[in-house]
XYZ file of C-alpha atoms in Angstrom:
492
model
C -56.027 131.117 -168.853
C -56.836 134.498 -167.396
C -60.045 136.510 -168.522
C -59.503 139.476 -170.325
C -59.977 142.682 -167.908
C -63.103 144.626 -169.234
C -62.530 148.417 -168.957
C -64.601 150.045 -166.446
C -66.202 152.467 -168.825
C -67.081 149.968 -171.102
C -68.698 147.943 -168.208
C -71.137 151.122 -166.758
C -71.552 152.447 -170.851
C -73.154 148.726 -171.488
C -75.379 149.364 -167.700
C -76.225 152.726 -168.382
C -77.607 151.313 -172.429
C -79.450 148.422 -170.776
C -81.049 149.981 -167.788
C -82.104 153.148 -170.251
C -83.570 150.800 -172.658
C -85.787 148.651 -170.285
C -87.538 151.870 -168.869
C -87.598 153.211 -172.495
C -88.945 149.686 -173.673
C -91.343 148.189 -171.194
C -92.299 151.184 -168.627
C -95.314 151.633 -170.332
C -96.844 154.095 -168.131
C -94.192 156.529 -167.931
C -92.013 156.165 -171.437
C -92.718 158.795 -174.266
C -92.603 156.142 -176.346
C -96.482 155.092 -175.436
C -97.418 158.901 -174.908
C -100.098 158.217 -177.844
C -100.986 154.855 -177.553
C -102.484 154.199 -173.833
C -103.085 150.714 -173.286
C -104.753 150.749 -170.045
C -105.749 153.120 -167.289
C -102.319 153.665 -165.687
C -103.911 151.642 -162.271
C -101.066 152.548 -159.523
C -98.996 154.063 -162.068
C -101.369 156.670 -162.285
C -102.115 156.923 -158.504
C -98.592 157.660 -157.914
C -97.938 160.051 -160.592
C -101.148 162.205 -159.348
C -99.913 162.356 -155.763
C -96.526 163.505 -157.146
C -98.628 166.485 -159.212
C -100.494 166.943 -155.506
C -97.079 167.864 -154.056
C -95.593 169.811 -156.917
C -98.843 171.593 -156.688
C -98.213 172.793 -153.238
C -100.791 169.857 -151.765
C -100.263 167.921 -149.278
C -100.267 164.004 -149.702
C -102.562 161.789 -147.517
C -104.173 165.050 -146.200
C -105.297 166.448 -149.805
C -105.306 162.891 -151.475
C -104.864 159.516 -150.095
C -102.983 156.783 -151.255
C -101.433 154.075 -148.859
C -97.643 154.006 -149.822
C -95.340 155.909 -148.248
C -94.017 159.138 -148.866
C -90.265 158.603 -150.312
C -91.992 157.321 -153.454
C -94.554 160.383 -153.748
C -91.353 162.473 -153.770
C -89.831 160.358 -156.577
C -92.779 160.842 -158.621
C -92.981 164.917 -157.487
C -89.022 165.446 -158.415
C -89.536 163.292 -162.050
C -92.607 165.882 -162.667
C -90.269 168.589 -161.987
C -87.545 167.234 -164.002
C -90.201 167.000 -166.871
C -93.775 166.214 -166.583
C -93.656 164.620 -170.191
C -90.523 162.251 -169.627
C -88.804 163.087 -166.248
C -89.652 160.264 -164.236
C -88.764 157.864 -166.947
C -85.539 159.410 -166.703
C -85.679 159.190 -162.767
C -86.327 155.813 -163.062
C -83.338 154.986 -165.877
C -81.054 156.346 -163.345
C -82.318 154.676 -160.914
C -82.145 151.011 -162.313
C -78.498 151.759 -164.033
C -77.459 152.499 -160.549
C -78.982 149.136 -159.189
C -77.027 147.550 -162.231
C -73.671 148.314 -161.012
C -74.704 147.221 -157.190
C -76.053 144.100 -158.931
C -72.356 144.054 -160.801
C -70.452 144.538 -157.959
C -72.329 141.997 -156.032
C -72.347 139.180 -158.308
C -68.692 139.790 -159.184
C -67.768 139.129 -155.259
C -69.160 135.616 -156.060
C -68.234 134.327 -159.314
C -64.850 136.700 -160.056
C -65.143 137.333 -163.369
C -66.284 140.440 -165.123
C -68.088 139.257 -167.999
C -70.301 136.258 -166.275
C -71.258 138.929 -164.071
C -72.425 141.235 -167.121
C -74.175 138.699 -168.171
C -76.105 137.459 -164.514
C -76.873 141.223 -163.847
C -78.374 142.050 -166.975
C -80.631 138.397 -166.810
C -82.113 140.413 -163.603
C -83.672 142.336 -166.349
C -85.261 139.611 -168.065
C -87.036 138.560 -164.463
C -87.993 142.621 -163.570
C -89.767 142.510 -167.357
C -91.440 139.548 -166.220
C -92.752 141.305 -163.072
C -92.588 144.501 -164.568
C -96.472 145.140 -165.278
C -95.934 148.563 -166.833
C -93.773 150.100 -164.764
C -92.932 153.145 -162.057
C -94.173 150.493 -159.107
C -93.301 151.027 -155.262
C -91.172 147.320 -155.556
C -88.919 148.799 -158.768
C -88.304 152.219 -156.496
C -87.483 149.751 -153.635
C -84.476 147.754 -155.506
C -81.759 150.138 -155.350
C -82.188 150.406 -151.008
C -82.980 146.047 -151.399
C -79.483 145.613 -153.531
C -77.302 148.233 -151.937
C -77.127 146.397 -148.137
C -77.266 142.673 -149.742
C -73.625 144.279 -151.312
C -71.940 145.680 -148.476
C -72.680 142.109 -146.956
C -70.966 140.606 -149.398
C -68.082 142.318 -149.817
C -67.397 142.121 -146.383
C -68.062 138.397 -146.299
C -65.618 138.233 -149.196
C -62.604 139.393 -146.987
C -63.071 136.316 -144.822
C -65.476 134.274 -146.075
C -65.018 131.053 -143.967
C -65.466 133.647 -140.539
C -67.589 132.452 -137.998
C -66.970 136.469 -136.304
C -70.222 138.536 -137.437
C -70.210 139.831 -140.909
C -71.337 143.424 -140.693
C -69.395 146.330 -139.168
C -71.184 149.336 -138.233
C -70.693 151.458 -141.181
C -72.766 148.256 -142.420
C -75.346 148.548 -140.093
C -75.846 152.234 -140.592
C -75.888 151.213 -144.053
C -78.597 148.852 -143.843
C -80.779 150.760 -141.046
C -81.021 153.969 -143.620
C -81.955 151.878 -146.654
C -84.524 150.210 -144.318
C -85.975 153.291 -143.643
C -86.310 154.383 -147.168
C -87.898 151.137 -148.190
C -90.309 151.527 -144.773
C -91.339 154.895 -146.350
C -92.547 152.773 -149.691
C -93.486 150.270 -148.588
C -93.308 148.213 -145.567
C -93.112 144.682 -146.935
C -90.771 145.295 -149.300
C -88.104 145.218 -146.371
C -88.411 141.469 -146.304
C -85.158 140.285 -148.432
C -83.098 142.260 -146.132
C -84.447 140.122 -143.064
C -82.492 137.093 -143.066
C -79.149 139.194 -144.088
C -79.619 140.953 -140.463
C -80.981 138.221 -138.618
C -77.784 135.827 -139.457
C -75.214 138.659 -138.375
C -77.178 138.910 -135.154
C -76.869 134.979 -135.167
C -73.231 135.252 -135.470
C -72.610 137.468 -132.336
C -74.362 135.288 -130.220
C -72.523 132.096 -131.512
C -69.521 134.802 -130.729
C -70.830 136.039 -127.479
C -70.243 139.484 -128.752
C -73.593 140.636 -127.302
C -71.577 144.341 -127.118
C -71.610 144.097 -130.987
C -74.997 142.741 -130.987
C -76.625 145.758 -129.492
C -74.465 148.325 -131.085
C -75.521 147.400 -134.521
C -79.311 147.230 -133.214
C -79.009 150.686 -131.903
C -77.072 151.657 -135.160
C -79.754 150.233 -137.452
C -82.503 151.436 -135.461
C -80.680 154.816 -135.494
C -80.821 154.810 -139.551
C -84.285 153.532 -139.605
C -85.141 156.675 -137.139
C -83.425 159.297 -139.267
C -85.574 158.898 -142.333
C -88.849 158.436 -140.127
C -87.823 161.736 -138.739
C -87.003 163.689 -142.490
C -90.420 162.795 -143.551
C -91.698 163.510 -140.083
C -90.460 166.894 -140.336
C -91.607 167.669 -143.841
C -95.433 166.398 -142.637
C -94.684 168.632 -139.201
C -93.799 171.455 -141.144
C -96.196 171.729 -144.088
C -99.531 169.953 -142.019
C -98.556 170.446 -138.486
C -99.068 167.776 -135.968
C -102.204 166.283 -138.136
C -100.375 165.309 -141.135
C -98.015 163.146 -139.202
C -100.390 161.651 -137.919
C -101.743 160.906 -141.334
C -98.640 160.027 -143.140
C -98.296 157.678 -140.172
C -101.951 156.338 -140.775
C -101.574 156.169 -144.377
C -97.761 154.362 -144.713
C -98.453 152.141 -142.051
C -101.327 151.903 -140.079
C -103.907 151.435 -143.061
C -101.645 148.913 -144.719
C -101.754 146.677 -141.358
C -105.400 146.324 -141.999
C -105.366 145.690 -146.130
C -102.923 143.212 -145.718
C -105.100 141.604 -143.022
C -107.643 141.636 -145.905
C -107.754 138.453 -148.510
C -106.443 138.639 -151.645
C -108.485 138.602 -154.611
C -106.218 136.806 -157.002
C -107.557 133.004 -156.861
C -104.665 130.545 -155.192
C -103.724 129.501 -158.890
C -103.134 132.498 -159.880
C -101.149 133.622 -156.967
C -99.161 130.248 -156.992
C -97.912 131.154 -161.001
C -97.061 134.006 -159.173
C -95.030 132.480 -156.592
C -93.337 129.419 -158.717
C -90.304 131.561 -159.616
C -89.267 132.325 -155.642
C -90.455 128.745 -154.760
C -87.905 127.157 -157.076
C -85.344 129.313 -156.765
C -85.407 128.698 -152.743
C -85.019 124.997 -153.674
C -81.918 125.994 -155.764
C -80.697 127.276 -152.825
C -80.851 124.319 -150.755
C -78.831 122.490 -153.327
C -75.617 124.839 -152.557
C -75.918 124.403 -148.444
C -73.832 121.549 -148.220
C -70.776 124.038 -148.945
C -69.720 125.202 -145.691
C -67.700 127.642 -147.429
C -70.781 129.828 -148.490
C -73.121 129.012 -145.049
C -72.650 132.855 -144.415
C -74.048 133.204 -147.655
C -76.754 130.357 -148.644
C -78.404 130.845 -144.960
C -79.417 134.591 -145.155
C -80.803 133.941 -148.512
C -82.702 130.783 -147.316
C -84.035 132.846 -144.784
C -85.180 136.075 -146.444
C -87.064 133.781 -149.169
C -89.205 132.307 -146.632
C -89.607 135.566 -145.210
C -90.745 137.263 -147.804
C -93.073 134.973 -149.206
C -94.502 135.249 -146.126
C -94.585 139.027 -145.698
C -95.883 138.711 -149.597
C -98.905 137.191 -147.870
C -102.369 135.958 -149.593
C -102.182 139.363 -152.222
C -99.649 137.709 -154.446
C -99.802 140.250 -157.403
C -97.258 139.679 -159.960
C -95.132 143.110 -159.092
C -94.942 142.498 -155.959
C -92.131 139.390 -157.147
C -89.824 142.838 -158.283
C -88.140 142.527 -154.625
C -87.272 138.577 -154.667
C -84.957 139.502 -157.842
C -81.457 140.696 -155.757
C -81.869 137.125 -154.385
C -81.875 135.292 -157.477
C -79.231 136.976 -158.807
C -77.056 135.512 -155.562
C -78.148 132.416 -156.076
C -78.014 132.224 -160.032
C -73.903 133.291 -158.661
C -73.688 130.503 -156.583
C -74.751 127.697 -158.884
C -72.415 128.585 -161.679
C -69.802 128.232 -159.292
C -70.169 124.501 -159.324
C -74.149 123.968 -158.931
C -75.842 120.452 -159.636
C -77.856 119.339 -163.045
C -80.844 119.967 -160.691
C -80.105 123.573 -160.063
C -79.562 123.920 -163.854
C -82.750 122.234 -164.461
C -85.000 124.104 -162.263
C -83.007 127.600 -163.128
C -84.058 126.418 -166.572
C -87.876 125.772 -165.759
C -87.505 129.042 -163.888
C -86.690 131.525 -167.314
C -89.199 129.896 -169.419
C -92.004 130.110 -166.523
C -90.915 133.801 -166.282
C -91.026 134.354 -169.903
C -94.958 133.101 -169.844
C -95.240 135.816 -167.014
C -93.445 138.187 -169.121
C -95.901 138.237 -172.133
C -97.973 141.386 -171.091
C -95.211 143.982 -171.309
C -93.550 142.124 -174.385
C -97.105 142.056 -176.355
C -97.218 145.799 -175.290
C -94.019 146.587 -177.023
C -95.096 144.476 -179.832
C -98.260 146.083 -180.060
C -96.036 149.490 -180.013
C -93.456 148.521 -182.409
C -95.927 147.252 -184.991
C -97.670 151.012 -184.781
C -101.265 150.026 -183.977
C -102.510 152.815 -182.448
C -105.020 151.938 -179.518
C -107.874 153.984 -178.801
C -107.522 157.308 -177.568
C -110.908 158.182 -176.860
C -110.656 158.576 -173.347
C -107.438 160.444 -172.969
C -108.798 163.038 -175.707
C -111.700 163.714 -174.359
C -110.815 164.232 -171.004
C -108.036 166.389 -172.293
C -110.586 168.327 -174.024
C -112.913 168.602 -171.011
C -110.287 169.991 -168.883
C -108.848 172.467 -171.335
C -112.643 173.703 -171.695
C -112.616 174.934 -168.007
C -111.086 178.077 -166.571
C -108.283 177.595 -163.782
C -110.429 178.021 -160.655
C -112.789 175.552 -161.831
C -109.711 173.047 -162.733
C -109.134 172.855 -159.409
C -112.471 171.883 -158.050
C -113.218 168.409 -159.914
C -114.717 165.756 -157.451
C -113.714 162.383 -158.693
C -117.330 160.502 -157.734
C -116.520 157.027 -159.424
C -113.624 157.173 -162.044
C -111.153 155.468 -159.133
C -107.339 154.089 -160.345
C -108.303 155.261 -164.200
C -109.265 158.860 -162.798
C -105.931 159.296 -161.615
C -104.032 158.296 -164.631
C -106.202 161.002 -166.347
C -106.116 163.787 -163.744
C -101.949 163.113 -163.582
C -101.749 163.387 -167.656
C -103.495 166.751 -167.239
C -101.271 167.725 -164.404
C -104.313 168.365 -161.901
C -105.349 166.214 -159.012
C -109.459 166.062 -157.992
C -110.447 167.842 -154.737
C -111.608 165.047 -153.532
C -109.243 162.877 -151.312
C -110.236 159.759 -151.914
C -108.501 157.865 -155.238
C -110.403 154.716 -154.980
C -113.456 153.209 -153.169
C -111.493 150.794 -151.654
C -109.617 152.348 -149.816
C -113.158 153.611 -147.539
C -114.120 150.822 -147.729
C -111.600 148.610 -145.928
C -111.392 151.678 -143.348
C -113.675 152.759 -140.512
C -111.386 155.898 -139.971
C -111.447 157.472 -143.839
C -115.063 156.289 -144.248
C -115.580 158.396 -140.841
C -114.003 161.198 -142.564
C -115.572 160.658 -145.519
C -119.024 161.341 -144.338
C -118.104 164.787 -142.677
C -115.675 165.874 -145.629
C -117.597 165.094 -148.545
C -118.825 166.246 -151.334
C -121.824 168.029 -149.251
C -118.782 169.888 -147.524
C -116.437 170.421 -150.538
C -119.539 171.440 -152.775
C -117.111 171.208 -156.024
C -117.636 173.263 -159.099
C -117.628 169.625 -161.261
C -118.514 166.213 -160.188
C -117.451 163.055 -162.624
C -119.466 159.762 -162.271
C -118.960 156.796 -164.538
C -121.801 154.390 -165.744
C -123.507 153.004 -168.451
C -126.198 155.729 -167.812
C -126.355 159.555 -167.357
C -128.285 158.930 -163.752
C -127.086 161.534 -160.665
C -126.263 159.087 -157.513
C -128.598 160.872 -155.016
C -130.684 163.129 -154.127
C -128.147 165.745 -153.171
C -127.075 165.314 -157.226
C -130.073 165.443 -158.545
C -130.529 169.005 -156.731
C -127.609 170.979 -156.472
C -126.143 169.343 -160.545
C -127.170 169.535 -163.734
C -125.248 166.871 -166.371
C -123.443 169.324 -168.631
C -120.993 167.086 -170.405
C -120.012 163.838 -171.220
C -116.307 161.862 -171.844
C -116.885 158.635 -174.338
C -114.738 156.436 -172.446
C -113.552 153.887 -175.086
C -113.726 150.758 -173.908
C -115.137 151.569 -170.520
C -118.288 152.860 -169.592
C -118.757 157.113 -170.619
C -117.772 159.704 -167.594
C -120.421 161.849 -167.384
C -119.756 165.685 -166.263
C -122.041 167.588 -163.723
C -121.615 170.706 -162.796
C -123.046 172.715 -159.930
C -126.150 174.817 -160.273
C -125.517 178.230 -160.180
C -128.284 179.074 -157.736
C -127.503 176.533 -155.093
């Protein structure tokens, strides 16, 4: 019996409802629904959203304030402030997913060829981005739309002839997939990884082909798309910094994140292995389906981009970075309804309720929400109320001494970012270079109106403190230590 058509409207009205919804629910960082009830210190959330207020501001990202993503997703965050700094990126970022929604649609649809199933498998993606979710506005959720969109346009042109051993892309799909690499580059780096094995198995099928003419074409094409973004940003660095800031947006999207991930992570193996058990059994699934030679253009990319990007993952394992893995489940959740084993059913089973245990932060948040407990405040208010306290020019010369990832969540709520560059002590000291530039850029050189420590005690750092500032406020921080407030002696 034929399947009842679904109207198209009704399909994108039911995507538009779900994807608006999640960010509403769970994006607890960025959603006016937990504008009074902070549950935490915003941590990258907040990192991102101040960089955004540093370019809205007329700063200039890496060179005014230093973070180590790449500069696509500070002008997300810089275009959702514009939009509205109380709700717009929340809005950005329901757009965003309901648009990844219909590429998931469309994708899964090419597989299993029926409309409602593939409601259903697109909107379970949800289920695993809440489980990964960790509050939201994260470079891996930015990164899904430019993940999905490729993994589509392979499929649909595998679906013409799916049984052809000619290569599967053609160059609009190349150009395709070397402009959505670039975006993703100018995120994040890693987050590339699920598109590897797509591109490595057409370049696999010209050779088998001997179409080496093809071959290079679509290298030159992808390279080509991965060159035009590096240039836009390029130009925007050029043209606002000179010569200097693209060096630094270079530095900062690349060459510093070369050397953390040559760090270790400091997640303990257990941890990061509960982290990794979702993508580890749902690569098994896969191996379940490549007996059918009638999907080998399909099962072997995916085989191949899960082992690469557990591998470009590398020893960090932090939950959010598992956001990127979920365009390949969805495939392969496709592929086993279409006549998987038990097994797969089993482990697919294993999978949800392991993901659900993962899931429990941002669903206790919501709880928490729903029931109308209202966490403290304390922090929020009285930085609020420091800040309002000072005139405009002295707004704008706040040194961020010790406050790190909560600082920024604080400094982006007020719509400010500190003079300092430097968002978190890590990041000097991993790096020679910034710790170099620290120590002839500092606050000796900046000599800001207002300098913020944090500790259990109202004790100046140095010397230098102790002479040129005089403690002449403090923040109760809730349930982290007090910020105390110095402010420069008028006389020095």
């Amino acid at each position: 019996m034929k399947s009842l058509a679904i109207p198209n409207l009704l399909i994108l009205g039911i995507l538009f409802i779900a994807a608006f919804l999640f960010v509403f629910l769970f994006s607890s960082t960025t959603s006016p629904l937990y504008e009074h009830y902070p549950f935490w210190f915003h941590g990258d959330s907040g990192i991102f959203q101040e960089m955004g207020v540093c370019l809205v501001q007329g700063g200039t990202p890496y060179v005014d304030l230093f973070d180590h993503k790449g500069p696509i997703l500070w002008f997300s965050q810089a275009f959702g402030i514009l939009i509205s700094p109380k709700w717009g990126i929340m809005a950005l970022q329901s757009v965003f997913l309901f648009v990844v929604l219909i590429v998931w649609f469309k994708s899964v649809l090419l597989l299993t060829g029926r409309q409602l199933l593939s409601i259903i498998i697109s909107i379970s993606g949800l289920f695993f981005l809440m489980a990964f979710y960790q509050r939201g506005n994260l470079c891996e959720e930015w990164s899904l739309l430019f993940i999905s969109l490729p993994i589509y346009y392979y499929l649909k042109r595998w679906k013409k002839e799916p049984n052809s051993k000619c290569p599967i892309f053609n160059h609009t799909d190349a150009i395709v997939m070397g402009v959505c690499v670039g975006i993703i580059a100018m995120i994040r780096l890693n987050n590339t990884a699920p598109l590897v094995g797509f591109t490595i198995w057409h370049f696999i099928r010209c050779i088998q082909q001997k179409d080496y003419k093809r071959m290079w074409t679509d290298i030159a094409l992808i390279c080509g798309g991965i060159a035009m973004i590096f240039v836009i940003c390029s130009l925007f660095y050029l043209i606002k910094a000179g010569w200097s800031g693209v060096y630094e947006m270079i530095y900062g999207t690349f060459i510093f994140n070369i050397i953390y991930m040559n760090g270790t992570g400091d997640l303990p193996l257990i941890t990061r292995l509960q982290h990794y058990f979702p993508s580890i059994l749902f690569f098994a699934i896969s191996l379940f389906t490549i007996h059918n030679k009638s999907l080998i253009n399909v099962n072997n990319p995916i085989l191949i981009s899960y082992i690469v990007t557990l591998l470009a993952i590398g020893s960090f394992g932090y939950v959010h970075y598992m956001i990127i893995f979920i365009p390949l489940f969805l495939i392969t959740i496709s592929l086993i309804v279409n006549g998987g084993k038990i097994i797969s059913y089993i482990l697919l089973g294993t999978i949800v309720v392991h993901s659900a245990y993962l899931g429990y932060d941002a669903a206790d948040h919501l709880l928490f929400r729903l029931k109308g407990i209202k966490a403290s405040t304390e922090l929020n208010d009285g930085f609020h109320r420091f800040v309002v306290s000072l005139p405009d020019d002295e707004k704008k010369s706040i040194y961020n001494a010790g406050l790190n990832n909560m600082g920024a969540g604080l400094f982006a709520d007020e719509l400010l970012f500190q003079c300092n560059r430097f968002l978190s002590n890590e990041h000097l000291r991993k790096s020679s270079y910034l710790r170099e530039y620290e120590e002839t850029h500092g606050i000796k050189s900046l000599c800001p109106i207002w300098v913020l420590t944090q500790s259990p005690r109202p004790e100046a750092t140095d010397e230098y403190m102790q002479v040129h500032y005089t403690l002449a406020d403090s923040i109760l921080g809730g349930e982290f230590d007090p910020i105390w407030c110095w402010k420069k002696n008028e006389n020095k």
